[in-house]
Structures are given as C-alpha cells and as structure tokens.
Amino acid sequence: MPGEFTFDSGRRSTRVMVRPGIRREVPISQDRRTLVVVDQSVSDSFGKDVAESLQAQGVAVATFSIEATESAKSLETVGRILDAALAHRLDRGGVLVSVGGGITGDLVGCAAALHLRGVEVMHVPTTLLAMVDAALGGKTGANRPLPDGSLGKNLLGVFWPPSCVLVDVETLSSLPDRERRCGLAEALKHGLLRDPDLLTFIRDHRDALLSAEVDACDTLALRAGQIKASVVAEDAEEHGVRAILNLGHTFAHAIEGEPGLAYQHGEAVGLGLVAAARLAVVLGQASESFLEEVRSDVHSVGLPVTMPEAPRGAALLDRMGFDKKNTASGLRFVVPTPPCGAVVQSDVPEDAVVTAWTEVGVNFS
C-alpha cells in the first residue's frame, strides 16, 4: 500500500513517501550540491541507485561510504563525513543524503546539523528498523564509551529532522532474516504505544513481513511510521510525551553496552519490551496475561525473549544510570499501560527493576 504523509518534526516539516522504487526519485533540484553518504555494505547497490538517479537529474553529487556499526558510530565518523562535505564544497544550500540503516541516518543527521551550522538532510532507509522508526524522528547522534569502557548508546547528538524520508521496501529483500526480525521489534513497540490494530496486522502478516513481501511491508512502514510521526509532532524534542517512544529502550541500551553480548538493537528492544511488560505487572499496571501476550508477540517474529548468557545484573543496573531519560532524582522508565499506551515513571523501586531484569534471564545471584 504505497502512500505518503507529512508531519511537523519541530524545526521543519518532514515528508515521508512510501513507494517501491522511490530510492531512484530523490527530490533534489540540479542547482543544489549533494553528498550521498552510504553504508558501505549497500554502496554498490542502493547507494549507486541513489547517486546515479541524482546524476541523471543533473545534480552535482558525490558519494562517501562509511562503516555502519555500533563501534564506528562515533564522533570520528561524523568528522569524516564533515571532511567529505568540505571536500565536495557543500554549501549551505546543499543536501546530505543518507542511504542505509539507523546508524547511517544518525551519523549523517548529526553531520548535517554541524556542517556550516546546519544543512538539509534526507534519508533513504534500507532497513525495516530505520523505515518504521530511526529515520523519522530527527534524533541524530553517536555513541561514547562509558567510564568503565563499555558502550554508551547515543549519548551525543542533536535534534535535526530530515526534510524528506524515502521508504523503498524493495531494499528489504536483500537483508538477512535477522535484520528484518529486528525491525519488527520497533513496529511492535509502536503498536503497544498507540495502535493495537497494528499488533494484529503484524500477527496476521508475520510470514509476509519476514519474507519482505512488498505489499505487507509497505503497509507496515506506512502505519508504523504514522504512529511515530504522531508522537514526534506532539513533542519534537522530547520534553514530554515523546519519551514514551523509548519503551523497552532503557533495558535495551544497557544490554547493547554489555561486553560479551552480541545482540543487535532490535533484539535488545524485544528483550526490553518483555522486561518492561514484567515491570508493568510488578507495578500493578498490567496483568500476567499482558506479559504473556508481549512475550508471545516478540517470540513469534523470531526475536529472543530471554538471554541464555545470564549477564551480570549489577553491571546492567549501573549502566542504566547513564540513560538519557534520567534526571537528578534518579532512573526513569517507560512503563506500558495496556491495552494501549505508556507512562514515564521515575519512582520505580530497585527490586521491581531487578524482577524485570530477571524475567529476561539476568543473573543477580
């Protein structure tokens, strides 16, 4: 189901277009210098498609490839993008275009905010996770090591929303199955927050989504993207309600930073959703049946619901202290409120958090 929508992303209006083949239709006029920054894993395919289409329109375009991994999601990589923009003589009327997943979009968005104090950015997401979530919100950033040497997720960055997001689900057929499963974690989150019917759609079309069937993925990208956009439009720079979009992420970011674990972001979010559901039960905001439903939904799309590695609980609790939602009064958690919604809560007892962690296999002995 191709479609498009526009929403107020704070600093500007963001147009989202969902249509097969649209990666070859980036709307940039020929008088604007453009730098296409592409995840090196798709440089010879989707990056080439975007660059060649712009060249055919007469745009002065250059291409720059980056390593799109969590370890390379750093200020150093942002600096390399900025150097490429300067080498291409990208002026304040120029455009940076990202082609890749969420890491690529975050880094390119950050560079766009910094280059000449701000130039336009557009995203061409090539992963399901980026299509339904990361490319839409205007958050940019980089990781930074914590004092203990572990990974601090997205601790650096600014809000710099894209002018345009071009969602072409044809790119999903090239993804490993694991990547498609990861994208469904964020879609499940959106359904839990705002649209139970989206959860039903994912259950009913799970096999089509996991096999990257175009019609099913188009519909998912459009519906999940509209949910994300509706929250961002209410609170673009996360002074209030937008924080609910972090459902499961306080747990997920701690998991991703744990040395010795190798969970991708969507896998960690799936685990975080299960932990957040247990937290809601402990706090009296949800029933056991809600927890079972969340666990079933996460498991049914092939995501883990427990960690057989049994990581150390003390280290994960400590890492939570660096979460961006925290205030001087302590940790803040996004707690689901079924049948649909969530609240941000700061007075969560530590024993409740321990119980939530234990639900997904964390060891506190």
CSV table of C-alpha atoms in Angstrom, one decimal:
chain,number,residue,atom,x,y,z
A,1,MET,CA,0.0,0.0,0.0
A,2,PRO,CA,2.1,3.0,-1.2
A,3,GLY,CA,1.3,6.3,0.4
A,4,GLU,CA,2.8,9.4,1.9
A,5,PHE,CA,2.3,11.8,4.8
A,6,THR,CA,3.8,15.0,6.1
A,7,PHE,CA,4.2,15.9,9.8
A,8,ASP,CA,5.7,18.7,11.9
A,9,SER,CA,9.0,17.4,13.1
A,10,GLY,CA,9.9,20.6,15.1
A,11,ARG,CA,12.4,22.5,13.1
A,12,ARG,CA,10.7,21.8,9.8
A,13,SER,CA,8.1,19.8,8.1
A,14,THR,CA,9.0,16.2,7.2
A,15,ARG,CA,7.6,14.5,4.1
A,16,VAL,CA,7.5,10.7,4.2
A,17,MET,CA,7.0,8.8,0.9
A,18,VAL,CA,6.5,5.1,0.9
A,19,ARG,CA,6.7,3.5,-2.6
A,20,PRO,CA,8.6,0.7,-4.3
A,21,GLY,CA,11.4,2.2,-6.4
A,22,ILE,CA,11.3,5.6,-4.8
A,23,ARG,CA,15.0,5.4,-3.9
A,24,ARG,CA,15.6,6.4,-7.6
A,25,GLU,CA,13.4,9.6,-7.2
A,26,VAL,CA,15.2,11.7,-4.5
A,27,PRO,CA,13.6,15.2,-4.9
A,28,ILE,CA,16.7,17.4,-5.2
A,29,SER,CA,16.9,20.2,-7.8
A,30,GLN,CA,20.0,20.3,-10.0
A,31,ASP,CA,21.3,23.6,-8.5
A,32,ARG,CA,21.9,22.0,-5.1
A,33,ARG,CA,25.2,20.3,-4.4
A,34,THR,CA,24.6,16.9,-2.7
A,35,LEU,CA,26.7,14.4,-0.8
A,36,VAL,CA,25.3,10.9,-0.6
A,37,VAL,CA,26.6,9.1,2.5
A,38,VAL,CA,26.0,5.4,2.3
A,39,ASP,CA,26.5,2.3,4.5
A,40,GLN,CA,29.5,0.6,2.8
A,41,SER,CA,27.5,-2.7,2.7
A,42,VAL,CA,25.0,-1.3,0.3
A,43,SER,CA,27.3,1.2,-1.5
A,44,ASP,CA,27.4,-0.8,-4.8
A,45,SER,CA,23.6,-1.4,-4.8
A,46,PHE,CA,21.3,1.1,-3.2
A,47,GLY,CA,23.9,3.8,-2.8
A,48,LYS,CA,24.7,3.5,-6.5
A,49,ASP,CA,20.9,3.7,-7.4
A,50,VAL,CA,20.5,7.0,-5.5
A,51,ALA,CA,23.7,8.6,-6.8
A,52,GLU,CA,23.0,7.6,-10.4
A,53,SER,CA,19.4,8.9,-10.3
A,54,LEU,CA,20.7,12.3,-9.0
A,55,GLN,CA,23.4,12.4,-11.6
A,56,ALA,CA,20.7,11.8,-14.3
A,57,GLN,CA,18.8,14.8,-12.9
A,58,GLY,CA,21.9,17.0,-13.3
A,59,VAL,CA,22.7,17.3,-9.6
A,60,ALA,CA,26.3,17.8,-8.7
A,61,VAL,CA,26.6,14.7,-6.5
A,62,ALA,CA,29.4,12.9,-4.7
A,63,THR,CA,29.3,9.6,-2.7
A,64,PHE,CA,31.0,8.8,0.5
A,65,SER,CA,30.9,5.3,2.2
A,66,ILE,CA,31.1,4.7,5.9
A,67,GLU,CA,31.2,1.6,8.2
A,68,ALA,CA,27.8,1.4,9.8
A,69,THR,CA,28.5,-0.5,13.0
A,70,GLU,CA,28.0,0.4,16.7
A,71,SER,CA,31.7,0.6,17.2
A,72,ALA,CA,32.1,3.1,14.3
A,73,LYS,CA,29.1,5.1,15.4
A,74,SER,CA,31.4,7.8,16.8
A,75,LEU,CA,32.3,11.5,16.5
A,76,GLU,CA,35.3,10.3,14.5
A,77,THR,CA,33.0,9.0,11.8
A,78,VAL,CA,30.9,12.2,11.9
A,79,GLY,CA,34.2,14.1,11.4
A,80,ARG,CA,35.0,12.0,8.3
A,81,ILE,CA,31.6,12.8,6.9
A,82,LEU,CA,32.2,16.5,7.5
A,83,ASP,CA,35.6,16.3,5.8
A,84,ALA,CA,33.9,14.7,2.8
A,85,ALA,CA,31.3,17.5,2.7
A,86,LEU,CA,34.0,20.1,2.8
A,87,ALA,CA,35.9,18.3,0.0
A,88,HIS,CA,32.7,18.4,-2.1
A,89,ARG,CA,32.3,22.1,-1.3
A,90,LEU,CA,28.8,21.5,0.1
A,91,ASP,CA,27.4,25.0,0.7
A,92,ARG,CA,24.5,26.0,3.0
A,93,GLY,CA,22.1,25.3,0.1
A,94,GLY,CA,23.4,21.8,-0.2
A,95,VAL,CA,21.9,18.5,0.9
A,96,LEU,CA,23.3,15.5,2.8
A,97,VAL,CA,21.5,12.2,1.9
A,98,SER,CA,21.9,9.1,4.0
A,99,VAL,CA,21.4,5.6,2.4
A,100,GLY,CA,21.4,2.8,4.9
A,101,GLY,CA,20.0,1.8,8.3
A,102,GLY,CA,19.6,3.7,11.6
A,103,ILE,CA,23.3,4.1,12.3
A,104,THR,CA,23.9,5.7,9.0
A,105,GLY,CA,21.0,8.0,9.3
A,106,ASP,CA,22.0,9.1,12.9
A,107,LEU,CA,25.6,9.9,11.8
A,108,VAL,CA,24.6,11.7,8.7
A,109,GLY,CA,21.9,13.7,10.5
A,110,CYS,CA,24.5,14.7,13.1
A,111,ALA,CA,26.9,15.8,10.4
A,112,ALA,CA,24.1,17.8,8.6
A,113,ALA,CA,23.4,19.7,11.8
A,114,LEU,CA,27.0,20.6,12.3
A,115,HIS,CA,28.1,21.4,8.7
A,116,LEU,CA,28.1,25.2,8.3
A,117,ARG,CA,25.8,25.3,11.3
A,118,GLY,CA,23.2,23.3,9.5
A,119,VAL,CA,22.3,21.9,6.1
A,120,GLU,CA,19.3,19.9,4.8
A,121,VAL,CA,19.3,16.2,5.3
A,122,MET,CA,17.2,13.5,3.6
A,123,HIS,CA,17.1,9.8,4.5
A,124,VAL,CA,16.8,6.7,2.2
A,125,PRO,CA,16.4,4.0,4.8
A,126,THR,CA,17.3,0.5,3.7
A,127,THR,CA,16.4,-1.5,6.8
A,128,LEU,CA,13.0,-2.1,8.3
A,129,LEU,CA,14.1,-0.7,11.7
A,130,ALA,CA,15.1,2.6,10.1
A,131,MET,CA,11.9,2.7,7.9
A,132,VAL,CA,9.5,2.3,10.8
A,133,ASP,CA,11.5,4.2,13.4
A,134,ALA,CA,15.0,5.6,13.3
A,135,ALA,CA,14.8,7.6,10.1
A,136,LEU,CA,11.7,9.5,11.1
A,137,GLY,CA,12.2,11.2,14.5
A,138,GLY,CA,15.0,13.7,13.9
A,139,LYS,CA,17.3,12.3,16.6
A,140,THR,CA,20.9,12.2,15.5
A,141,GLY,CA,23.9,11.1,17.3
A,142,ALA,CA,26.9,9.0,18.1
A,143,ASN,CA,28.0,6.5,20.9
A,144,ARG,CA,30.6,7.3,23.5
A,145,PRO,CA,32.5,5.0,25.8
A,146,LEU,CA,31.3,5.0,29.5
A,147,PRO,CA,33.8,5.3,32.3
A,148,ASP,CA,34.1,1.5,32.6
A,149,GLY,CA,34.9,1.2,28.9
A,150,SER,CA,31.6,-0.2,27.8
A,151,LEU,CA,29.4,1.3,25.1
A,152,GLY,CA,27.3,4.3,25.9
A,153,LYS,CA,24.5,4.3,23.3
A,154,ASN,CA,23.6,7.6,21.6
A,155,LEU,CA,24.9,9.8,24.3
A,156,LEU,CA,26.0,12.5,21.9
A,157,GLY,CA,23.9,14.2,19.3
A,158,VAL,CA,21.3,16.8,18.4
A,159,PHE,CA,17.7,17.0,17.1
A,160,TRP,CA,18.0,17.7,13.4
A,161,PRO,CA,15.0,16.3,11.5
A,162,PRO,CA,15.0,15.3,7.8
A,163,SER,CA,13.1,17.3,5.2
A,164,CYS,CA,12.2,14.1,3.4
A,165,VAL,CA,12.3,10.3,4.1
A,166,LEU,CA,12.0,8.0,1.1
A,167,VAL,CA,10.9,4.5,2.1
A,168,ASP,CA,11.5,1.9,-0.6
A,169,VAL,CA,10.7,-1.6,0.8
A,170,GLU,CA,12.3,-3.2,-2.3
A,171,THR,CA,15.6,-2.9,-0.3
A,172,LEU,CA,14.4,-5.3,2.4
A,173,SER,CA,14.7,-8.4,0.2
A,174,SER,CA,18.4,-8.1,0.4
A,175,LEU,CA,18.5,-8.1,4.2
A,176,PRO,CA,19.4,-11.1,6.3
A,177,ASP,CA,16.4,-12.6,8.1
A,178,ARG,CA,17.9,-11.3,11.4
A,179,GLU,CA,17.7,-7.7,10.2
A,180,ARG,CA,14.1,-8.0,9.2
A,181,ARG,CA,13.2,-9.5,12.6
A,182,CYS,CA,14.9,-6.6,14.3
A,183,GLY,CA,12.8,-4.1,12.5
A,184,LEU,CA,9.6,-5.8,13.7
A,185,ALA,CA,10.6,-5.1,17.3
A,186,GLU,CA,10.2,-1.3,16.8
A,187,ALA,CA,6.9,-1.9,15.0
A,188,LEU,CA,5.6,-4.0,17.9
A,189,LYS,CA,6.6,-1.1,20.2
A,190,HIS,CA,4.6,1.4,18.2
A,191,GLY,CA,1.6,-0.9,18.3
A,192,LEU,CA,1.9,-1.2,22.1
A,193,LEU,CA,2.0,2.5,22.4
A,194,ARG,CA,-0.7,3.7,20.1
A,195,ASP,CA,-2.4,1.1,17.9
A,196,PRO,CA,-3.5,-2.4,19.0
A,197,ASP,CA,-4.7,-3.0,15.4
A,198,LEU,CA,-1.0,-2.7,14.2
A,199,LEU,CA,-0.2,-5.6,16.6
A,200,THR,CA,-3.0,-7.6,14.9
A,201,PHE,CA,-1.6,-6.8,11.5
A,202,ILE,CA,1.8,-8.0,12.4
A,203,ARG,CA,0.4,-11.3,13.8
A,204,ASP,CA,-1.7,-11.8,10.7
A,205,HIS,CA,1.0,-11.0,8.2
A,206,ARG,CA,4.1,-12.2,10.1
A,207,ASP,CA,5.3,-14.6,7.4
A,208,ALA,CA,4.8,-12.0,4.6
A,209,LEU,CA,6.7,-9.4,6.6
A,210,LEU,CA,9.6,-11.7,7.4
A,211,SER,CA,9.9,-12.7,3.8
A,212,ALA,CA,9.8,-9.0,2.7
A,213,GLU,CA,6.7,-9.1,0.6
A,214,VAL,CA,6.2,-5.6,-0.8
A,215,ASP,CA,2.5,-5.0,-0.1
A,216,ALA,CA,2.8,-6.1,3.6
A,217,CYS,CA,6.0,-4.2,4.2
A,218,ASP,CA,4.6,-1.0,2.5
A,219,THR,CA,1.6,-1.2,4.8
A,220,LEU,CA,3.7,-1.7,7.9
A,221,ALA,CA,6.1,1.1,7.0
A,222,LEU,CA,3.2,3.5,6.4
A,223,ARG,CA,1.2,2.6,9.5
A,224,ALA,CA,4.1,2.3,11.9
A,225,GLY,CA,5.7,5.5,10.5
A,226,GLN,CA,2.5,7.4,11.1
A,227,ILE,CA,2.4,6.4,14.7
A,228,LYS,CA,6.0,7.5,15.2
A,229,ALA,CA,5.2,10.8,13.4
A,230,SER,CA,2.1,11.5,15.5
A,231,VAL,CA,4.2,11.3,18.7
A,232,VAL,CA,7.0,13.4,17.3
A,233,ALA,CA,4.6,16.0,16.1
A,234,GLU,CA,3.3,16.4,19.7
A,235,ASP,CA,6.7,16.8,21.2
A,236,ALA,CA,9.5,17.1,18.7
A,237,GLU,CA,12.5,17.4,21.1
A,238,GLU,CA,11.3,15.1,23.9
A,239,HIS,CA,10.3,17.5,26.7
A,240,GLY,CA,7.3,15.3,27.5
A,241,VAL,CA,5.2,12.7,25.7
A,242,ARG,CA,7.9,11.7,23.1
A,243,ALA,CA,9.7,9.9,25.9
A,244,ILE,CA,7.2,7.0,25.5
A,245,LEU,CA,8.9,6.1,22.3
A,246,ASN,CA,11.7,4.8,24.5
A,247,LEU,CA,9.6,1.9,25.6
A,248,GLY,CA,11.9,-1.0,26.2
A,249,HIS,CA,15.0,1.1,25.4
A,250,THR,CA,16.3,1.7,28.9
A,251,PHE,CA,16.8,-2.0,29.2
A,252,ALA,CA,17.9,-2.4,25.5
A,253,HIS,CA,20.7,0.2,25.7
A,254,ALA,CA,22.1,-1.5,28.8
A,255,ILE,CA,22.0,-4.9,27.0
A,256,GLU,CA,23.8,-3.4,23.9
A,257,GLY,CA,26.5,-1.9,26.0
A,258,GLU,CA,27.3,-5.1,27.9
A,259,PRO,CA,30.7,-6.6,26.9
A,260,GLY,CA,30.4,-10.2,25.7
A,261,LEU,CA,26.9,-9.9,24.4
A,262,ALA,CA,26.2,-9.6,20.7
A,263,TYR,CA,22.5,-8.6,20.5
A,264,GLN,CA,21.5,-6.2,17.7
A,265,HIS,CA,19.4,-3.2,18.5
A,266,GLY,CA,16.1,-4.8,17.5
A,267,GLU,CA,16.9,-7.9,19.5
A,268,ALA,CA,17.7,-5.9,22.6
A,269,VAL,CA,14.5,-3.8,22.1
A,270,GLY,CA,12.5,-7.1,22.0
A,271,LEU,CA,14.1,-8.2,25.3
A,272,GLY,CA,13.4,-4.7,26.6
A,273,LEU,CA,9.7,-4.9,25.7
A,274,VAL,CA,9.4,-8.2,27.7
A,275,ALA,CA,11.3,-6.6,30.7
A,276,ALA,CA,9.1,-3.5,30.5
A,277,ALA,CA,5.9,-5.7,30.5
A,278,ARG,CA,7.1,-7.5,33.6
A,279,LEU,CA,7.8,-4.2,35.2
A,280,ALA,CA,4.3,-3.1,34.5
A,281,VAL,CA,3.0,-6.3,36.1
A,282,VAL,CA,5.1,-5.7,39.2
A,283,LEU,CA,3.9,-2.1,39.5
A,284,GLY,CA,0.3,-3.2,39.2
A,285,GLN,CA,-0.3,-1.5,35.8
A,286,ALA,CA,-0.7,-4.7,33.8
A,287,SER,CA,-1.8,-8.3,34.2
A,288,GLU,CA,0.2,-11.5,33.7
A,289,SER,CA,-1.8,-12.1,30.5
A,290,PHE,CA,-0.5,-8.8,29.1
A,291,LEU,CA,3.1,-10.0,29.8
A,292,GLU,CA,2.3,-13.3,28.1
A,293,GLU,CA,0.9,-11.5,25.1
A,294,VAL,CA,4.0,-9.3,24.7
A,295,ARG,CA,6.3,-12.3,25.2
A,296,SER,CA,4.4,-14.2,22.5
A,297,ASP,CA,4.5,-11.4,20.0
A,298,VAL,CA,8.2,-10.9,20.4
A,299,HIS,CA,8.9,-14.6,20.2
A,300,SER,CA,6.6,-15.1,17.2
A,301,VAL,CA,8.7,-12.8,15.0
A,302,GLY,CA,11.8,-14.7,15.9
A,303,LEU,CA,13.3,-12.4,18.5
A,304,PRO,CA,14.8,-13.6,21.8
A,305,VAL,CA,12.7,-13.3,25.0
A,306,THR,CA,15.5,-14.3,27.4
A,307,MET,CA,19.3,-14.2,27.5
A,308,PRO,CA,20.9,-17.7,27.9
A,309,GLU,CA,24.2,-15.9,28.7
A,310,ALA,CA,22.7,-14.8,32.1
A,311,PRO,CA,24.6,-11.5,32.2
A,312,ARG,CA,25.5,-9.9,35.5
A,313,GLY,CA,22.7,-7.8,36.9
A,314,ALA,CA,24.9,-5.3,38.8
A,315,ALA,CA,26.7,-4.1,35.7
A,316,LEU,CA,23.4,-3.7,33.8
A,317,LEU,CA,21.8,-1.7,36.7
A,318,ASP,CA,24.9,0.5,36.8
A,319,ARG,CA,24.8,1.1,33.0
A,320,MET,CA,21.2,2.2,33.3
A,321,GLY,CA,22.4,5.2,35.3
A,322,PHE,CA,23.7,6.7,32.1
A,323,ASP,CA,20.3,6.6,30.3
A,324,LYS,CA,19.3,9.9,28.6
A,325,LYS,CA,15.9,9.9,30.2
A,326,ASN,CA,17.3,10.0,33.8
A,327,THR,CA,17.1,13.1,35.9
A,328,ALA,CA,18.8,14.2,39.2
A,329,SER,CA,16.1,12.3,41.1
A,330,GLY,CA,17.1,9.0,39.5
A,331,LEU,CA,16.2,6.4,36.9
A,332,ARG,CA,13.1,6.9,34.7
A,333,PHE,CA,11.3,4.1,33.0
A,334,VAL,CA,8.7,3.9,30.3
A,335,VAL,CA,6.1,1.6,31.6
A,336,PRO,CA,3.4,0.2,29.3
A,337,THR,CA,-0.3,0.8,30.3
A,338,PRO,CA,-2.4,-1.8,28.5
A,339,PRO,CA,-4.4,-2.1,26.4
A,340,CYS,CA,-2.6,0.8,24.7
A,341,GLY,CA,-0.2,3.4,25.9
A,342,ALA,CA,2.7,4.1,28.3
A,343,VAL,CA,3.8,6.4,31.1
A,344,VAL,CA,7.2,7.7,32.1
A,345,GLN,CA,7.8,6.8,35.8
A,346,SER,CA,10.6,7.9,38.0
A,347,ASP,CA,9.7,6.3,41.4
A,348,VAL,CA,10.4,2.7,40.4
A,349,PRO,CA,11.7,0.6,43.3
A,350,GLU,CA,15.0,-1.2,42.6
A,351,ASP,CA,13.5,-4.6,43.5
A,352,ALA,CA,10.9,-4.1,40.7
A,353,VAL,CA,13.7,-3.4,38.2
A,354,VAL,CA,15.6,-6.5,39.4
A,355,THR,CA,12.4,-8.6,38.8
A,356,ALA,CA,12.1,-7.1,35.3
A,357,TRP,CA,15.7,-8.0,34.5
A,358,THR,CA,15.3,-11.5,35.9
A,359,GLU,CA,12.3,-12.0,33.5
A,360,VAL,CA,14.8,-11.9,30.6
A,361,GLY,CA,17.5,-14.0,32.2
A,362,VAL,CA,19.7,-11.6,34.0
A,363,ASN,CA,21.7,-13.1,37.0
A,364,PHE,CA,21.6,-11.3,40.3
A,365,SER,CA,23.0,-14.1,42.4
